[in-house]
Coordinates of C-alpha atoms in Angstrom, one line a residue:
Chain A
X65 CA 25.1 102.6 -35.1
X66 CA 25.6 101.6 -31.6
X67 CA 25.4 104.3 -28.9
X68 CA 28.8 105.4 -27.8
X69 CA 30.2 108.7 -26.5
X70 CA 30.4 109.9 -30.0
X71 CA 26.8 109.3 -30.8
X72 CA 25.9 111.1 -27.6
X73 CA 28.1 114.2 -28.4
X74 CA 26.8 114.2 -32.0
X75 CA 23.4 115.3 -30.8
X76 CA 24.7 118.7 -29.8
X77 CA 25.0 121.6 -32.2
X78 CA 28.6 122.3 -31.3
X79 CA 29.6 118.9 -32.5
X80 CA 28.2 119.5 -36.0
X81 CA 29.6 123.0 -36.0
X82 CA 33.1 121.6 -35.2
X83 CA 32.7 119.0 -38.0
X84 CA 31.6 121.6 -40.5
X85 CA 34.5 124.0 -39.6
X86 CA 37.1 121.1 -39.9
X87 CA 35.6 120.0 -43.2
X88 CA 36.0 123.6 -44.6
X89 CA 39.5 123.8 -43.2
X90 CA 41.0 120.6 -44.4
X91 CA 38.9 120.1 -47.5
X92 CA 37.3 116.6 -46.9
X93 CA 34.5 115.2 -44.8
X94 CA 35.9 115.5 -41.2
X95 CA 33.2 113.3 -39.6
X96 CA 35.4 110.3 -39.0
X97 CA 38.4 112.4 -38.0
X98 CA 36.3 114.1 -35.3
X99 CA 34.8 110.8 -34.2
X100 CA 38.3 109.4 -34.0
X101 CA 39.5 112.4 -32.0
X102 CA 36.6 112.2 -29.5
X103 CA 37.3 108.5 -29.1
X104 CA 41.0 109.1 -28.4
X105 CA 40.2 111.8 -25.9
X106 CA 37.5 109.7 -24.2
X107 CA 39.8 106.7 -24.0
X108 CA 42.5 108.8 -22.4
X109 CA 40.0 110.2 -19.9
X110 CA 38.8 106.7 -19.0
X111 CA 42.3 105.2 -18.7
X112 CA 43.5 108.2 -16.7
X113 CA 40.6 108.3 -14.5
X114 CA 40.7 104.5 -13.9
X115 CA 44.4 104.6 -13.2
X116 CA 43.7 107.3 -10.6
X117 CA 40.9 105.2 -9.2
X118 CA 43.2 102.1 -9.0
X119 CA 45.8 104.4 -7.2
X120 CA 43.2 105.7 -4.8
X121 CA 42.1 102.1 -4.3
X122 CA 45.4 101.3 -2.7
X123 CA 44.9 104.4 -0.5
X124 CA 41.4 103.3 0.4
X125 CA 42.5 99.8 1.2
X126 CA 45.1 101.1 3.6
X127 CA 42.8 103.6 5.2
X128 CA 39.9 101.3 5.6
X129 CA 42.1 98.4 6.9
X130 CA 43.5 101.0 9.4
X131 CA 40.0 101.9 10.4
X132 CA 39.0 98.3 10.9
X133 CA 42.1 97.7 13.0
X134 CA 41.9 100.9 15.0
X135 CA 45.1 102.3 13.4
X136 CA 45.7 105.7 11.7
X137 CA 46.8 104.5 8.3
X138 CA 48.7 106.8 6.0
X139 CA 48.4 110.4 7.2
X140 CA 51.6 112.2 6.3
X141 CA 51.4 113.0 2.6
X142 CA 48.7 115.6 1.9
X143 CA 45.5 116.0 3.8
X144 CA 44.6 112.7 5.5
X145 CA 47.4 111.1 3.5
X146 CA 45.4 111.2 0.4
X147 CA 48.5 111.8 -1.8
X148 CA 50.2 108.6 -0.5
X149 CA 49.4 106.8 -3.8
X150 CA 51.4 109.4 -5.7
X151 CA 54.3 109.0 -3.4
X152 CA 54.1 105.2 -3.9
X153 CA 53.9 105.7 -7.7
X154 CA 57.1 107.8 -7.7
X155 CA 58.8 105.3 -5.4
X156 CA 57.8 102.4 -7.8
X157 CA 59.0 104.2 -11.0
X158 CA 62.3 105.3 -9.4
X159 CA 63.1 101.8 -8.0
X160 CA 65.6 99.6 -9.7
X161 CA 63.9 97.3 -12.1
X162 CA 65.4 93.8 -11.4
X163 CA 65.0 90.8 -13.6
X164 CA 66.2 87.7 -12.0
X165 CA 69.2 86.1 -13.7
X166 CA 67.5 82.8 -14.2
X167 CA 64.1 84.3 -15.1
X168 CA 62.6 83.6 -18.5
X169 CA 63.1 87.2 -19.7
X170 CA 60.5 87.2 -22.5
X171 CA 57.6 86.1 -20.4
X172 CA 58.8 87.9 -17.3
X173 CA 58.4 91.2 -19.1
X174 CA 55.2 90.2 -20.9
X175 CA 53.3 89.0 -17.9
X176 CA 52.5 92.4 -16.2
X177 CA 51.5 93.8 -19.6
X178 CA 49.1 90.9 -20.2
X179 CA 47.5 91.7 -16.9
X180 CA 47.2 95.4 -17.7
X181 CA 45.9 94.8 -21.3
X182 CA 43.3 92.3 -20.1
X183 CA 41.9 94.8 -17.5
X184 CA 42.2 97.9 -19.6
X185 CA 40.5 96.3 -22.6
X186 CA 37.4 95.5 -20.4
X187 CA 37.2 99.3 -19.8
X188 CA 35.8 99.7 -23.4
X189 CA 32.4 98.3 -22.4
X190 CA 32.1 99.5 -18.8
X191 CA 28.9 101.6 -18.8
X192 CA 29.7 104.8 -16.9
X193 CA 26.5 106.5 -18.1
X194 CA 24.1 106.2 -21.0
X195 CA 26.1 108.7 -23.0
X196 CA 29.6 108.0 -21.7
X197 CA 30.7 104.5 -22.6
X198 CA 33.4 103.8 -25.1
X199 CA 31.5 101.1 -27.1
X200 CA 28.2 99.3 -26.7
X201 CA 29.0 96.1 -28.4
X202 CA 26.4 93.6 -29.2
X203 CA 28.3 91.0 -27.2
X204 CA 29.4 93.5 -24.6
X205 CA 29.3 91.3 -21.5
X206 CA 30.7 88.3 -23.3
X207 CA 33.6 90.4 -24.6
X208 CA 34.2 91.6 -21.0
X209 CA 34.4 88.1 -19.8
X210 CA 36.8 87.1 -22.6
X211 CA 39.1 89.9 -22.1
X212 CA 39.2 89.5 -18.3
X213 CA 40.5 86.0 -18.8
X214 CA 43.7 87.4 -20.2
X215 CA 44.5 88.3 -16.6
X216 CA 44.8 84.6 -15.8
X217 CA 47.4 84.1 -18.4
X218 CA 49.3 87.1 -17.0
X219 CA 49.2 85.8 -13.5
X220 CA 50.4 82.3 -14.6
X221 CA 53.2 83.6 -16.8
X222 CA 54.3 85.9 -14.1
X223 CA 54.5 83.0 -11.7
X224 CA 56.2 80.6 -14.1
X225 CA 58.8 83.0 -15.6
X226 CA 60.1 84.2 -12.2
X227 CA 61.8 80.8 -11.7
X228 CA 61.1 80.9 -8.1
X229 CA 59.1 78.1 -6.1
X230 CA 56.9 80.8 -4.4
X231 CA 56.0 82.5 -7.6
X232 CA 55.4 79.2 -9.3
X233 CA 52.9 78.1 -6.6
X234 CA 51.3 81.5 -6.7
X235 CA 51.0 81.4 -10.4
X236 CA 49.6 78.0 -10.5
X237 CA 47.0 78.8 -7.8
X238 CA 46.1 81.9 -9.5
X239 CA 45.5 80.4 -12.9
X240 CA 43.5 77.4 -11.5
X241 CA 41.5 79.7 -9.4
X242 CA 40.7 82.2 -12.1
X243 CA 39.6 79.5 -14.7
X244 CA 37.6 77.7 -12.0
X245 CA 35.7 80.7 -10.7
X246 CA 35.0 82.0 -14.2
X247 CA 32.5 79.2 -14.5
X248 CA 29.9 80.2 -11.7
X249 CA 30.5 83.9 -12.6
X250 CA 29.7 83.4 -16.3
X251 CA 26.7 81.1 -15.7
X252 CA 25.3 83.7 -13.3
X253 CA 25.9 86.4 -16.0
X254 CA 24.0 84.1 -18.5
X255 CA 21.0 83.9 -16.1
X256 CA 20.8 87.8 -16.1
X257 CA 21.3 87.9 -19.8
X258 CA 18.2 85.6 -19.9
X259 CA 16.2 88.1 -17.9
X260 CA 17.3 91.0 -20.1
X261 CA 17.2 89.2 -23.5
X262 CA 20.5 90.5 -24.9
X263 CA 24.3 90.5 -24.4
X264 CA 24.7 94.2 -24.9
X265 CA 25.4 96.0 -21.7
X266 CA 22.9 98.7 -22.5
X267 CA 20.2 96.1 -23.0
X268 CA 21.1 94.7 -19.6
X269 CA 20.8 98.0 -17.9
X270 CA 17.6 99.1 -19.8
X271 CA 15.8 96.1 -18.5
X272 CA 16.1 97.7 -15.0
X273 CA 15.0 100.9 -13.5
X274 CA 16.3 103.5 -11.1
X275 CA 14.4 102.3 -8.1
X276 CA 15.5 99.2 -6.1
X277 CA 12.4 97.2 -6.9
X278 CA 13.1 97.5 -10.6
X279 CA 16.7 96.2 -10.2
X280 CA 17.4 92.6 -11.3
X281 CA 18.7 92.0 -7.8
X282 CA 15.0 92.0 -6.6
X283 CA 13.6 90.7 -9.8
X284 CA 13.2 87.2 -8.6
X285 CA 14.7 85.0 -5.8
X286 CA 17.1 83.3 -8.3
X287 CA 18.6 86.6 -9.4
X288 CA 19.0 87.6 -5.7
X289 CA 21.0 84.5 -5.0
X290 CA 22.8 85.0 -8.2
X291 CA 24.1 88.3 -7.1
X292 CA 25.9 86.7 -4.2
X293 CA 27.3 83.9 -6.4
X294 CA 28.6 86.4 -8.8
X295 CA 30.1 88.7 -6.1
X296 CA 32.0 85.7 -4.4
X297 CA 33.2 84.4 -7.8
X298 CA 34.3 87.9 -8.8
X299 CA 36.2 88.2 -5.5
X300 CA 37.9 85.0 -6.3
X301 CA 38.6 86.0 -9.9
X302 CA 40.3 89.2 -8.8
X303 CA 42.4 87.3 -6.3
X304 CA 41.0 89.3 -3.4
X305 CA 40.7 88.0 0.1
X306 CA 39.4 85.6 1.4
X307 CA 40.5 84.1 -1.9
X308 CA 44.0 85.7 -2.2
X309 CA 45.8 82.4 -2.2
X310 CA 47.9 83.3 -5.2
X311 CA 49.6 86.0 -3.1
X312 CA 49.2 84.5 0.4
X313 CA 51.8 86.4 2.4
X314 CA 52.2 84.0 5.1
X315 CA 53.0 81.0 2.9
X316 CA 54.2 82.4 -0.4
X317 CA 55.9 85.7 0.4
X318 CA 53.9 87.6 -2.2
X319 CA 52.9 84.8 -4.6
X320 CA 53.2 85.2 -8.3
X321 CA 54.8 88.7 -8.1
X322 CA 57.4 87.9 -5.5
X323 CA 60.3 88.5 -7.9
X324 CA 58.8 91.6 -9.5
X325 CA 60.1 95.0 -8.4
X326 CA 59.5 98.6 -9.3
X327 CA 56.9 99.5 -11.9
X328 CA 56.4 95.9 -13.1
X329 CA 55.1 95.1 -9.7
X330 CA 53.1 98.3 -9.8
X331 CA 51.4 97.2 -13.0
X332 CA 50.3 94.0 -11.3
X333 CA 48.9 95.9 -8.3
X334 CA 47.3 98.6 -10.5
X335 CA 45.7 95.9 -12.7
X336 CA 44.3 94.2 -9.5
X337 CA 42.7 97.3 -8.2
X338 CA 41.2 98.4 -11.5
X339 CA 39.9 94.9 -12.0
X340 CA 38.1 95.2 -8.7
X341 CA 36.6 98.4 -9.9
X342 CA 35.6 96.7 -13.2
X343 CA 33.9 93.6 -11.6
X344 CA 32.2 96.0 -9.1
X345 CA 31.0 98.0 -12.0
X346 CA 29.7 94.9 -13.8
X347 CA 27.9 93.7 -10.7
X348 CA 26.3 97.1 -10.5
X349 CA 25.3 97.0 -14.2
X350 CA 23.9 93.5 -14.0
X351 CA 22.1 93.6 -10.7
X352 CA 21.9 97.0 -9.1
X353 CA 20.4 99.0 -12.0
X354 CA 23.6 100.3 -13.5
X355 CA 23.7 104.0 -14.2
X356 CA 19.8 104.3 -13.9
X357 CA 18.6 107.3 -11.8
X358 CA 15.2 107.1 -10.2
X359 CA 12.1 108.8 -11.8
X360 CA 13.9 109.0 -15.2
X361 CA 16.0 112.0 -14.2
X362 CA 18.8 110.6 -16.4
X363 CA 17.1 111.4 -19.7
X364 CA 16.9 115.1 -18.6
X365 CA 13.4 115.5 -20.1
X366 CA 12.0 116.6 -16.8
X367 CA 14.5 119.6 -16.6
X368 CA 13.3 120.8 -20.0
X369 CA 9.7 120.5 -18.9
X370 CA 9.9 122.0 -15.4
X371 CA 12.9 124.3 -15.4
X372 CA 12.7 125.3 -19.1
X373 CA 16.4 124.4 -19.8
X374 CA 18.0 124.0 -23.2
X375 CA 17.6 120.3 -24.2
X376 CA 21.4 119.6 -24.4
X377 CA 22.1 121.2 -21.0
X378 CA 19.2 119.1 -19.5
X379 CA 20.7 116.0 -21.1
X380 CA 24.2 116.9 -19.7
X381 CA 22.7 117.3 -16.2
X382 CA 21.1 113.9 -16.6
X383 CA 24.4 112.3 -17.6
X384 CA 26.1 113.8 -14.6
X385 CA 23.3 112.3 -12.4
X386 CA 23.9 108.9 -14.2
X387 CA 27.6 109.1 -13.6
X388 CA 26.9 109.8 -9.9
X389 CA 24.5 106.9 -9.7
X390 CA 27.0 104.4 -11.3
X391 CA 30.0 105.6 -9.3
X392 CA 28.1 105.7 -6.0
X393 CA 27.0 102.1 -6.3
X394 CA 30.3 100.9 -7.6
X395 CA 32.3 102.5 -4.9
X396 CA 29.9 101.1 -2.3
X397 CA 30.6 97.6 -3.7
X398 CA 34.4 98.5 -3.8
X399 CA 34.1 99.3 -0.1
X400 CA 32.4 96.0 0.6
X401 CA 35.3 94.2 -1.3
X402 CA 37.9 95.9 1.0
X403 CA 35.8 95.3 4.1
X404 CA 35.5 91.6 3.3
X405 CA 39.3 91.4 2.8
X406 CA 40.0 92.7 6.2
X407 CA 37.3 90.7 7.9
X408 CA 37.4 87.2 6.7
X409 CA 40.3 84.7 7.1
X410 CA 41.9 83.1 4.0
X411 CA 40.5 79.8 2.6
X412 CA 42.7 76.7 2.1
X413 CA 43.2 75.5 -1.5
X414 CA 41.0 72.5 -1.0
X415 CA 38.2 74.6 0.6
X416 CA 38.7 77.1 -2.4
X417 CA 38.0 74.4 -4.9
X418 CA 35.2 72.8 -2.9
X419 CA 33.5 76.1 -2.7
X420 CA 33.7 76.6 -6.4
X421 CA 32.9 73.2 -7.8
X422 CA 30.7 71.7 -5.1
X423 CA 28.7 74.9 -4.1
X424 CA 28.9 77.9 -6.4
X425 CA 28.7 76.1 -9.7
X426 CA 25.7 73.9 -8.9
X427 CA 23.9 76.9 -7.3
X428 CA 24.7 79.0 -10.4
X429 CA 23.3 76.2 -12.8
X430 CA 20.2 76.0 -10.5
X431 CA 19.8 79.8 -10.7
X432 CA 20.0 79.7 -14.5
X433 CA 17.3 77.1 -14.7
X434 CA 15.3 78.9 -12.0
X435 CA 15.4 82.2 -14.0
X436 CA 14.4 80.4 -17.2
X437 CA 11.4 78.8 -15.4
X438 CA 10.5 82.2 -13.8
X439 CA 10.6 83.9 -17.2
X440 CA 8.4 81.3 -18.7
X441 CA 6.0 81.0 -15.7
X442 CA 5.5 84.6 -14.9
X443 CA 5.9 86.2 -18.3
X444 CA 9.1 88.1 -17.2
X445 CA 7.4 90.1 -14.5
X446 CA 9.4 90.9 -11.5
X447 CA 8.3 89.8 -8.0
X448 CA 7.4 93.3 -7.1
X449 CA 5.0 93.9 -10.0
X450 CA 3.4 90.5 -9.4
X451 CA 2.7 91.3 -5.8
X452 CA 1.4 94.8 -6.5
X453 CA -0.7 93.6 -9.4
X454 CA -2.4 91.0 -7.3
X455 CA -2.9 93.5 -4.6
X456 CA -4.5 95.8 -7.1
X457 CA -6.8 92.9 -8.2
X458 CA -7.7 92.2 -4.6
X459 CA -8.4 95.9 -4.0
X460 CA -10.6 96.0 -7.0
X461 CA -8.4 98.1 -9.3
X462 CA -8.2 96.5 -12.7
Chain B
X190 CA 39.2 102.2 -44.1
X191 CA 38.7 101.1 -40.5
X192 CA 37.7 97.6 -41.5
X193 CA 40.8 97.3 -43.7
X194 CA 43.1 98.5 -40.9
X195 CA 41.6 96.0 -38.5
X196 CA 41.9 93.2 -41.1
X197 CA 45.5 94.1 -41.8
X198 CA 46.4 94.1 -38.1
X199 CA 44.6 90.9 -37.4
X200 CA 46.1 89.2 -40.4
X201 CA 49.6 90.3 -39.5
X202 CA 49.0 89.2 -35.8
X203 CA 47.6 85.8 -36.9
X204 CA 50.3 85.0 -39.4
X205 CA 53.1 86.5 -37.4
X206 CA 52.0 84.7 -34.3
X207 CA 51.7 81.3 -36.1
X208 CA 55.2 81.8 -37.7
X209 CA 56.6 82.6 -34.3
X210 CA 54.9 79.5 -32.7
X211 CA 56.7 77.4 -35.2
X212 CA 60.1 79.1 -35.1
X213 CA 60.6 79.6 -31.4
X214 CA 62.4 76.8 -29.6
X215 CA 61.0 77.4 -26.2
X216 CA 57.6 75.6 -25.8
X217 CA 56.4 78.2 -23.3
X218 CA 57.1 81.0 -25.7
X219 CA 55.4 79.3 -28.5
X220 CA 52.2 79.0 -26.3
X221 CA 52.3 82.8 -25.7
X222 CA 52.7 83.4 -29.5
X223 CA 49.8 81.0 -30.1
X224 CA 47.7 83.4 -27.8
X225 CA 48.7 86.3 -30.1
X226 CA 47.8 84.2 -33.1
X227 CA 44.4 83.3 -31.7
X228 CA 43.7 86.9 -30.9
X229 CA 44.4 87.7 -34.5
X230 CA 41.8 85.0 -35.5
X231 CA 39.3 86.7 -33.2
X232 CA 40.1 90.1 -34.9
X233 CA 39.5 88.4 -38.3
X234 CA 36.1 87.1 -37.1
X235 CA 35.3 90.7 -35.9
X236 CA 36.2 91.9 -39.4
X237 CA 33.5 89.9 -41.0
X238 CA 30.9 91.0 -38.4
X239 CA 30.9 87.8 -36.5
X240 CA 31.0 89.4 -33.2
X241 CA 29.8 86.5 -31.1
X242 CA 32.3 84.2 -32.7
X243 CA 35.1 86.6 -32.0
X244 CA 34.1 86.9 -28.3
X245 CA 33.8 83.1 -28.0
X246 CA 37.3 82.8 -29.6
X247 CA 38.6 85.1 -26.8
X248 CA 36.7 83.2 -24.0
X249 CA 37.5 79.7 -25.1
X250 CA 41.0 80.0 -26.3
X251 CA 42.5 82.9 -24.6
X252 CA 40.8 82.1 -21.3
X253 CA 40.8 78.3 -21.2
X254 CA 42.9 76.6 -23.8
X255 CA 46.0 78.5 -23.6
X256 CA 46.1 78.4 -19.8
X257 CA 45.6 74.6 -20.0
X258 CA 48.4 74.3 -22.5
X259 CA 50.7 76.4 -20.3
X260 CA 49.8 74.1 -17.5
X261 CA 50.5 71.0 -19.5
X262 CA 53.8 72.4 -20.7
X263 CA 54.9 73.4 -17.3
X264 CA 54.1 69.9 -15.8
X265 CA 56.2 68.2 -18.5
X266 CA 59.2 70.1 -17.1
X267 CA 59.7 72.8 -19.7
X268 CA 62.6 73.0 -22.0
X269 CA 65.1 74.3 -19.5
X270 CA 67.8 71.6 -20.2
X271 CA 67.7 70.4 -23.7
X272 CA 71.3 69.2 -23.6
X273 CA 71.8 65.6 -22.6
X274 CA 74.6 64.2 -20.5
X275 CA 76.9 63.9 -23.5
X276 CA 76.6 67.6 -24.2
X277 CA 74.4 67.0 -27.3
X278 CA 71.2 68.8 -28.0
X279 CA 68.3 66.5 -27.3
X280 CA 66.0 68.3 -29.6
X281 CA 67.4 68.0 -33.1
X282 CA 66.4 70.2 -35.9
X283 CA 63.4 69.1 -37.8
X284 CA 65.3 69.1 -41.2
X285 CA 67.9 70.7 -43.3
X286 CA 67.9 73.1 -46.3
X287 CA 67.2 70.3 -48.7
X288 CA 64.1 69.0 -46.9
X289 CA 62.8 72.4 -46.3
X290 CA 63.2 73.3 -49.9
X291 CA 61.4 70.1 -51.0
X292 CA 58.6 70.6 -48.5
X293 CA 58.1 74.3 -49.5
X294 CA 57.9 73.3 -53.2
X295 CA 55.5 70.5 -52.4
X296 CA 53.3 72.9 -50.4
X297 CA 53.3 75.6 -53.2
X298 CA 52.4 73.0 -55.8
X299 CA 49.7 71.4 -53.8
X300 CA 48.1 74.8 -52.7
X301 CA 48.2 76.0 -56.4
X302 CA 46.3 72.9 -57.4
X303 CA 43.8 73.2 -54.6
X304 CA 43.4 76.9 -55.4
X305 CA 42.7 76.1 -59.1
X306 CA 39.9 73.8 -58.1
X307 CA 38.5 76.2 -55.5
X308 CA 38.6 79.2 -57.8
X309 CA 35.3 78.5 -59.3
X310 CA 33.7 78.4 -56.0
X311 CA 35.2 81.7 -54.9
X312 CA 34.3 83.4 -58.1
X313 CA 30.7 82.5 -58.0
X314 CA 30.5 83.5 -54.3
X315 CA 29.4 87.0 -54.0
X316 CA 31.1 89.2 -51.4
X317 CA 29.2 89.3 -48.2
X318 CA 27.8 92.7 -47.4
X319 CA 28.9 93.7 -43.9
X320 CA 25.8 95.1 -42.2
X321 CA 26.9 97.4 -39.5
X322 CA 26.7 95.9 -36.0
X323 CA 23.9 93.5 -36.7
X324 CA 23.6 91.1 -33.8
X325 CA 24.4 87.6 -34.7
X326 CA 23.7 86.1 -31.3
X327 CA 19.9 85.6 -31.8
X328 CA 20.4 83.9 -35.2
X329 CA 23.1 81.7 -33.9
X330 CA 21.0 80.6 -30.9
X331 CA 17.9 80.0 -33.0
X332 CA 19.9 77.9 -35.5
X333 CA 21.7 75.9 -32.8
X334 CA 18.4 75.0 -31.1
X335 CA 16.5 74.1 -34.2
X336 CA 18.4 73.2 -37.4
X337 CA 21.7 72.1 -35.9
X338 CA 20.3 70.5 -32.6
X339 CA 21.9 67.1 -33.5
X340 CA 25.5 68.8 -33.8
X341 CA 24.8 70.5 -30.6
X342 CA 23.7 67.4 -28.7
X343 CA 26.6 65.4 -30.1
X344 CA 29.2 68.0 -29.0
X345 CA 27.6 68.1 -25.5
X346 CA 27.7 64.3 -25.2
X347 CA 31.4 64.5 -26.2
X348 CA 32.1 67.1 -23.6
X349 CA 30.2 65.0 -20.9
X350 CA 32.4 62.0 -22.0
X351 CA 35.6 64.1 -21.5
X352 CA 34.3 65.3 -18.1
X353 CA 33.6 61.7 -16.9
X354 CA 36.9 60.5 -18.3
X355 CA 38.8 63.2 -16.5
X356 CA 37.0 62.4 -13.3
X357 CA 37.8 58.7 -13.6
X358 CA 41.4 59.3 -14.4
X359 CA 42.0 61.7 -11.6
X360 CA 40.2 59.9 -9.0
X361 CA 42.5 58.3 -6.4
X362 CA 42.6 54.6 -6.7
X363 CA 41.3 52.4 -3.9
X364 CA 43.9 50.1 -2.4
X365 CA 42.5 46.7 -1.9
X366 CA 43.1 45.4 1.5
X367 CA 41.8 41.8 1.9

């Protein structure tokens, strides 16, 4: 059985007690029922938390952009304006839902949901901590790439069905951009898969450690370049500036969601902000050590040993530390994404395609070959361990 | 129980999507239904434990092929005006009740004959035991790089040919000034 939130909770005594109690109550083996309920609750928690993060993302975006431009930003609703996203949400729900008369109604309604489904389906494999992830699929990272590509279909259909020239151009740009930049991103992911030797996200993270020199980012020079290739490609895949051509305000009004109003527009926006979180999380899991905490604090063994805590409590503390580690790194990347948006000017369409096909894709392929050669030549050792081993040899420690 | 539910959902999605692809008159909509059908196929792969194949199905078809089809359909102008200048429908129906009946009968008879031939194969074939969550990726990779290297190389040559062909077709032609 793969490790999921259920297998983590099943280690505790309370879990088996609940299963035994329910089995006695309803008269048949309640194991699957409890597992199902735990999954349902965990999925609700993840979706709710991520929707809040997406909402807060809009707030963060406005506040950080205000900071960068020496403005105040939202500051009326709640302390420091932090409840602004709730006010926005209420506004969007209450707004009239307009479907243009000449729009293709079926695809017009479907498009925002395709975007949402594509993003929320990827949440199943996002590794929040070693115990708290919904599913650790054997093909986890590949599944994530596949599901995320649904967003492209959503963007394109949104642009096409609106029956407006701006939306159409935005949708076409969006779809071509997403399928183009998928290539360098996926090739870079493959080069990291090569280092870890598995597609499961847990395998990818377990190949790394808590300290920066154990991360794949500093494993070898190719992985270091690969991180930036992946990050740029991820920016483009999520339609973030400087690659926000599909929604370029100055030329296309609002791009593929020009004709959308109310909550349908809200779904597009929410999907975008959650996708930024997901790709940041993937970058963290692939390159920045994921949820790993330095000195193996995440397993909780040290708390049992030094503080004499109960094993399960120690494990829970470890999980909280891991959650903290993952979210800290991810939010740091999230900040960089917003920071980049308000710093760099937008690319032109031809520059966008040049960057993808003439620079990022060859670099990504070069990185893939480089990683393969590195694994063969240095037996999979990281650059840090090579330097320190040779230093130890020089110093006479064998 | 879980596998059965997954199988039923995937099968309904596959068949329903496929039927909708054929029955809808809007080409754009049939592309969307095709997406649903391909998702169902991915679910069917997942049912038999072919996790890598399922994910590949998602990446290749949902991500690439359907978007390209949508692009192609859009560039042909869509099906917005299927009435010609005389007020007649340009796209006529593919057949009438008689032809549909004959086609259905033929399909049933043919499939029964084929099933009769294949029955011996299916009966001798023992049901594959689904081992829980066994990774198929390593095996696939090993097989592709050893036993099936020829097929692998042929398909890569085919793709290279397609790539070169696309580059040749889309390259701007040089005007000859002499």
